[in-house]
PDB file of N, CA and C in Angstrom:
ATOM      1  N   UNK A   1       0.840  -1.173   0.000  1.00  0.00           N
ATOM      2  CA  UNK A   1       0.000   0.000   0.000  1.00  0.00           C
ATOM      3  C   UNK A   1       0.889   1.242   0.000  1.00  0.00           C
ATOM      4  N   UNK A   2       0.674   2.231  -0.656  1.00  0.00           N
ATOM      5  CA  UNK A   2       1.182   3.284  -1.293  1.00  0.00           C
ATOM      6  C   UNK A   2       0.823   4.570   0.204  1.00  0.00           C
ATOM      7  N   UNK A   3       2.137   4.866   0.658  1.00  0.00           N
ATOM      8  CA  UNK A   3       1.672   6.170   1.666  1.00  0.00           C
ATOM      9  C   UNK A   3       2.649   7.262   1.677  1.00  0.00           C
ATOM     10  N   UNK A   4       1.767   8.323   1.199  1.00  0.00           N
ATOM     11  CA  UNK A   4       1.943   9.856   0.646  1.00  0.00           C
ATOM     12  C   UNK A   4       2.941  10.429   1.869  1.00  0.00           C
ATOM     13  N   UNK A   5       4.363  10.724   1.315  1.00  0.00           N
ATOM     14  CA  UNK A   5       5.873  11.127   2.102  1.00  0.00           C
ATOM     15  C   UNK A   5       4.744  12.628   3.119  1.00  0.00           C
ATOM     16  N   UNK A   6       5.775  12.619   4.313  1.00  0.00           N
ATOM     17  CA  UNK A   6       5.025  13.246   5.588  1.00  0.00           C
ATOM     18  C   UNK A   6       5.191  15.042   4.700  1.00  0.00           C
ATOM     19  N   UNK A   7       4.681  15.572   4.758  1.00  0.00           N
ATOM     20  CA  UNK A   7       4.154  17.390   4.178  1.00  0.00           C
ATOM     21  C   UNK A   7       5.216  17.809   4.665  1.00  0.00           C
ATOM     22  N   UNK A   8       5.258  17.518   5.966  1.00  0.00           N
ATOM     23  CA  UNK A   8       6.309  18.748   6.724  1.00  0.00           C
ATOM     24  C   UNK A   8       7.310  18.461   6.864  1.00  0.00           C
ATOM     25  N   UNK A   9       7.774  17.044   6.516  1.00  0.00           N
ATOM     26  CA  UNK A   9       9.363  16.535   6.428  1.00  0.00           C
ATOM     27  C   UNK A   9       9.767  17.187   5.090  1.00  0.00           C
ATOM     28  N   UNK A  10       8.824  16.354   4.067  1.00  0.00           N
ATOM     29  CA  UNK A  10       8.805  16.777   2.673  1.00  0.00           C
ATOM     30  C   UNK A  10       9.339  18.825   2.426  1.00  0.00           C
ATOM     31  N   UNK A  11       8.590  19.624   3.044  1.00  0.00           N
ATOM     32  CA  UNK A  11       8.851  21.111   3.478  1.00  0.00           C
ATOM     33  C   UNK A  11      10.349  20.867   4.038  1.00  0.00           C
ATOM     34  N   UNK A  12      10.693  20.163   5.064  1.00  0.00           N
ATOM     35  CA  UNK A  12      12.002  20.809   5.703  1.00  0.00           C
ATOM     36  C   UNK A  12      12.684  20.023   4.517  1.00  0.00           C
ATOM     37  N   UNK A  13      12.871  19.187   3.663  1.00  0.00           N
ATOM     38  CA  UNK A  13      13.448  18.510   2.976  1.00  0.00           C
ATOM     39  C   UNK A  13      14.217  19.885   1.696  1.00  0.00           C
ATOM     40  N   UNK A  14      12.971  20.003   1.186  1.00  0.00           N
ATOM     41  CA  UNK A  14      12.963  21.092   0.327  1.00  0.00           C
ATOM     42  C   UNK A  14      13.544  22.314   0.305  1.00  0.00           C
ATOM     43  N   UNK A  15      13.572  23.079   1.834  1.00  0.00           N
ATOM     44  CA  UNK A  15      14.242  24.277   2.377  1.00  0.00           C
ATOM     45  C   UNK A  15      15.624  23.881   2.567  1.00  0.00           C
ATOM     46  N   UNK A  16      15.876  22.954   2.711  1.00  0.00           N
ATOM     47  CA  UNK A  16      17.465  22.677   2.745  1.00  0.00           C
ATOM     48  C   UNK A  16      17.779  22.373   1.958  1.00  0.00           C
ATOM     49  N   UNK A  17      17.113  21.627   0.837  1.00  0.00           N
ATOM     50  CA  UNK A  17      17.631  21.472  -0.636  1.00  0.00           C
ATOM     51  C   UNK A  17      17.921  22.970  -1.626  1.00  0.00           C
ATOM     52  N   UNK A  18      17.360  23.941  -1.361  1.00  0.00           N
ATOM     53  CA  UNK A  18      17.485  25.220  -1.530  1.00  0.00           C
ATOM     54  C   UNK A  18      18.270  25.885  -1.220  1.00  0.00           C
ATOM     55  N   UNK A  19      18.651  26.007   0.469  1.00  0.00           N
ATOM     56  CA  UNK A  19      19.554  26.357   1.073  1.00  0.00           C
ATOM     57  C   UNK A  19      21.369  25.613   0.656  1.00  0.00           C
ATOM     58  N   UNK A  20      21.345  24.664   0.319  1.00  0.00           N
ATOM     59  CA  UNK A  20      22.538  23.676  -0.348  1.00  0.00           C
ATOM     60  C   UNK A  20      22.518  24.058  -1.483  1.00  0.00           C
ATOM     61  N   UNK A  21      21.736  23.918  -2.655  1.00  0.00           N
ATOM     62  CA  UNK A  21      21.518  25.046  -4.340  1.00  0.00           C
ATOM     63  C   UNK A  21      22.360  26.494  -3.877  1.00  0.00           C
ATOM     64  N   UNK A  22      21.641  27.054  -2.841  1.00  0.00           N
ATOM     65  CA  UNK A  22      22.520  29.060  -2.575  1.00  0.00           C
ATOM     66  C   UNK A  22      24.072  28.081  -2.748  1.00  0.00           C
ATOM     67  N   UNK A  23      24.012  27.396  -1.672  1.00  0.00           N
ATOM     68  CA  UNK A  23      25.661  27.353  -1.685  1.00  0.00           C
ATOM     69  C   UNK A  23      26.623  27.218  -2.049  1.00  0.00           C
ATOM     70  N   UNK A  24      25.915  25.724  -2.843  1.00  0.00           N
ATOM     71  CA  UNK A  24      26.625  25.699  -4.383  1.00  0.00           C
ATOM     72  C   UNK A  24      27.130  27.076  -5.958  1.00  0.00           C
ATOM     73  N   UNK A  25      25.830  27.484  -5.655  1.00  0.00           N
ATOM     74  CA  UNK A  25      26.012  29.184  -6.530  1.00  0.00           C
ATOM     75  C   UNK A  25      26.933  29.742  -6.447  1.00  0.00           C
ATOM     76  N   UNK A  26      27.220  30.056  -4.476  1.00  0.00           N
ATOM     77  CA  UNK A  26      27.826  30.969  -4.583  1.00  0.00           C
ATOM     78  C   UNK A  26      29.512  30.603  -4.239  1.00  0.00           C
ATOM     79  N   UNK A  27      29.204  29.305  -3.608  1.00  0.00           N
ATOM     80  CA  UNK A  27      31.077  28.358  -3.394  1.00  0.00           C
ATOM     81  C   UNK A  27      31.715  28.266  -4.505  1.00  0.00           C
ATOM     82  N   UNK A  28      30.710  27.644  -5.395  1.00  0.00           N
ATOM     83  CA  UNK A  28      31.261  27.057  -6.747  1.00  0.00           C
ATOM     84  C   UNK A  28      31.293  27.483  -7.908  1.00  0.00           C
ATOM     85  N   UNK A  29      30.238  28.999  -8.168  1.00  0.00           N
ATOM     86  CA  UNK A  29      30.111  29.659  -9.321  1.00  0.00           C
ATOM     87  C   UNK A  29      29.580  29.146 -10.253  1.00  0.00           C
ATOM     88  N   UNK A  30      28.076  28.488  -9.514  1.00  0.00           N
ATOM     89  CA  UNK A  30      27.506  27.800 -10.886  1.00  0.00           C
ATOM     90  C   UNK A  30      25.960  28.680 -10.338  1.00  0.00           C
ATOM     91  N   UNK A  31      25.684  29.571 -11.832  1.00  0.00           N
ATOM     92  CA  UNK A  31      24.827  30.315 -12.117  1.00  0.00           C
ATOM     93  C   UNK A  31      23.078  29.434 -12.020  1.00  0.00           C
ATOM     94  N   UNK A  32      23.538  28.146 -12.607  1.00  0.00           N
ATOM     95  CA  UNK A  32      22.559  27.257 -12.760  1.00  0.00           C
ATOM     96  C   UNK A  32      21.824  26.382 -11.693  1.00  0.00           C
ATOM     97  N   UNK A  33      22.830  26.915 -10.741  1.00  0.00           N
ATOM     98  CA  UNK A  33      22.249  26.033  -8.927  1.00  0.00           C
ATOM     99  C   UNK A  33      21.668  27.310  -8.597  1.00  0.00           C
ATOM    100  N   UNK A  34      21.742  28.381  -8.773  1.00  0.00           N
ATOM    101  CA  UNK A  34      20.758  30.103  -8.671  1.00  0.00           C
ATOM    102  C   UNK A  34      19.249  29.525  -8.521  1.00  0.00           C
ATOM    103  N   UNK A  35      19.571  29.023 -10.493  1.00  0.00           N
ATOM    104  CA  UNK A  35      17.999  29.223 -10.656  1.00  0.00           C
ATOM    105  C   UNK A  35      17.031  27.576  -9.980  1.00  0.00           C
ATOM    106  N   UNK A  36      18.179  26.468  -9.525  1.00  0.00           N
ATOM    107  CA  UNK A  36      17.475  25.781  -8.911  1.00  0.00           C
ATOM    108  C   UNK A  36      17.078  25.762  -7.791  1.00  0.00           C
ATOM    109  N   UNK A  37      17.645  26.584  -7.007  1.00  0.00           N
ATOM    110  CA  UNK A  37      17.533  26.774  -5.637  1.00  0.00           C
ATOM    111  C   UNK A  37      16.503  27.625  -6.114  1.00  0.00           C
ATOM    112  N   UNK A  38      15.951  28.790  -6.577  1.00  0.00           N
ATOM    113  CA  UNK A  38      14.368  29.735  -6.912  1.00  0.00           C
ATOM    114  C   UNK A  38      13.617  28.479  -6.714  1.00  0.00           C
ATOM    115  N   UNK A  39      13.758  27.887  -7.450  1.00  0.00           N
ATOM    116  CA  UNK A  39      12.702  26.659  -8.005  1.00  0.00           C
ATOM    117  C   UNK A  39      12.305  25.894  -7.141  1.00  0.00           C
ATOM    118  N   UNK A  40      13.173  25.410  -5.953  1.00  0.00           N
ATOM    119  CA  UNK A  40      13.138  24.715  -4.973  1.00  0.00           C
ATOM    120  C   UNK A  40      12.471  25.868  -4.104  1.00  0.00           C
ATOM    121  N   UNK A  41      12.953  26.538  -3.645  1.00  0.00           N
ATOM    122  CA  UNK A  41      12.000  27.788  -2.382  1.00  0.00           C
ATOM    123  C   UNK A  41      10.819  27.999  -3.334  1.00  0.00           C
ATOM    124  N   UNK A  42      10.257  28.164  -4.464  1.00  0.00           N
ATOM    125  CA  UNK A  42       8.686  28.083  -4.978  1.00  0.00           C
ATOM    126  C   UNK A  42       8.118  27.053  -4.550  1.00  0.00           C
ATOM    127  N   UNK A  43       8.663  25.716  -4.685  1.00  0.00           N
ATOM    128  CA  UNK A  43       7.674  24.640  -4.070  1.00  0.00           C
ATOM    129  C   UNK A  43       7.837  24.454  -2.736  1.00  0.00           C
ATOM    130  N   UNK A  44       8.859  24.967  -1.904  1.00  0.00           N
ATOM    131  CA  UNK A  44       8.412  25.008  -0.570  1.00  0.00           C
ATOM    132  C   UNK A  44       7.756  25.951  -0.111  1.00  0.00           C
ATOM    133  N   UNK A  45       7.364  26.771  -0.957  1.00  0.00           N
ATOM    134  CA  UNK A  45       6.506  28.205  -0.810  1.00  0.00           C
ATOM    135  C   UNK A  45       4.999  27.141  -0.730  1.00  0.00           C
ATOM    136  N   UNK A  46       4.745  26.452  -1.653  1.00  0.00           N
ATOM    137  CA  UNK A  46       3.568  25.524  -2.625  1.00  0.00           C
ATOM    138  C   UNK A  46       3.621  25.053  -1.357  1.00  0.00           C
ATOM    139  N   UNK A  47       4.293  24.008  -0.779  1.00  0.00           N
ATOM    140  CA  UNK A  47       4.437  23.227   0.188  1.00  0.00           C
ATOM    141  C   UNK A  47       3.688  23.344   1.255  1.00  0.00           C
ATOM    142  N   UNK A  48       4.184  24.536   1.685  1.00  0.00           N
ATOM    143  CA  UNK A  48       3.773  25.191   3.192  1.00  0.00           C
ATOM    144  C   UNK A  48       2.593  25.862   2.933  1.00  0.00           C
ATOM    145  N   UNK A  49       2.239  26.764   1.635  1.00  0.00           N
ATOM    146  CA  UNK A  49       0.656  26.835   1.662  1.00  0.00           C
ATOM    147  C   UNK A  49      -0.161  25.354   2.141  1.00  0.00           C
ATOM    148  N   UNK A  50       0.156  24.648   1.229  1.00  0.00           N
ATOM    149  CA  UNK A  50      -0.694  23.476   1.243  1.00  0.00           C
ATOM    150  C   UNK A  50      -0.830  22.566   2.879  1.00  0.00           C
ATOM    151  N   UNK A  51       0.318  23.005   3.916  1.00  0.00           N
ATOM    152  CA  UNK A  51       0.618  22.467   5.025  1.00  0.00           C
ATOM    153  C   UNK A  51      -0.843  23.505   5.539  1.00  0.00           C
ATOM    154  N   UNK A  52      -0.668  24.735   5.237  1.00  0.00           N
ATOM    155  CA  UNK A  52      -1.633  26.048   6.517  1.00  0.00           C
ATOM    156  C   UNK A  52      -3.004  25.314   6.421  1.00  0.00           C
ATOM    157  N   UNK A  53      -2.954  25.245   4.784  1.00  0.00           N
ATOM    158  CA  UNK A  53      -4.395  25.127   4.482  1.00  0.00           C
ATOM    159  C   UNK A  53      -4.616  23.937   4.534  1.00  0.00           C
ATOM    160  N   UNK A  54      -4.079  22.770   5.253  1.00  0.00           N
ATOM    161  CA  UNK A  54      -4.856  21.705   5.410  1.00  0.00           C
ATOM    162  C   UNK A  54      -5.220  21.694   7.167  1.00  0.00           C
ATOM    163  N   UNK A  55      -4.710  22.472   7.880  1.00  0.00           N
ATOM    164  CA  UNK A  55      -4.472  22.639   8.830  1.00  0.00           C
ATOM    165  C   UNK A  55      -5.911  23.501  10.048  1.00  0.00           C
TER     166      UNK A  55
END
């Protein structure tokens, strides 16, 4: 049986995957971990709406 990963792990998962993308940008000079780390903080933006509003 199939069970849907926990919201709010999934959220802290995401914010640190973002936070590790900045670092890479700015340690390593890759322009392209910039725009993944945006991408990553939008769906933990998505994330955490979806956490309030089930709430």
């Amino acid at each position: 049986m199939y069970k849907r990963p926990d919201p709010v792990a999934r959220l802290r998962l995401t914010e640190r995957k973002a936070a590790l993308l900045d670092r890479i940008a700015i340690e390593g000079g890759r322009p392209e971990a910039a725009v993944q780390a945006e991408e990553a903080r939008a769906l933990a933006a998505q994330l955490r709406a979806e956490i309030e509003g089930a709430a």
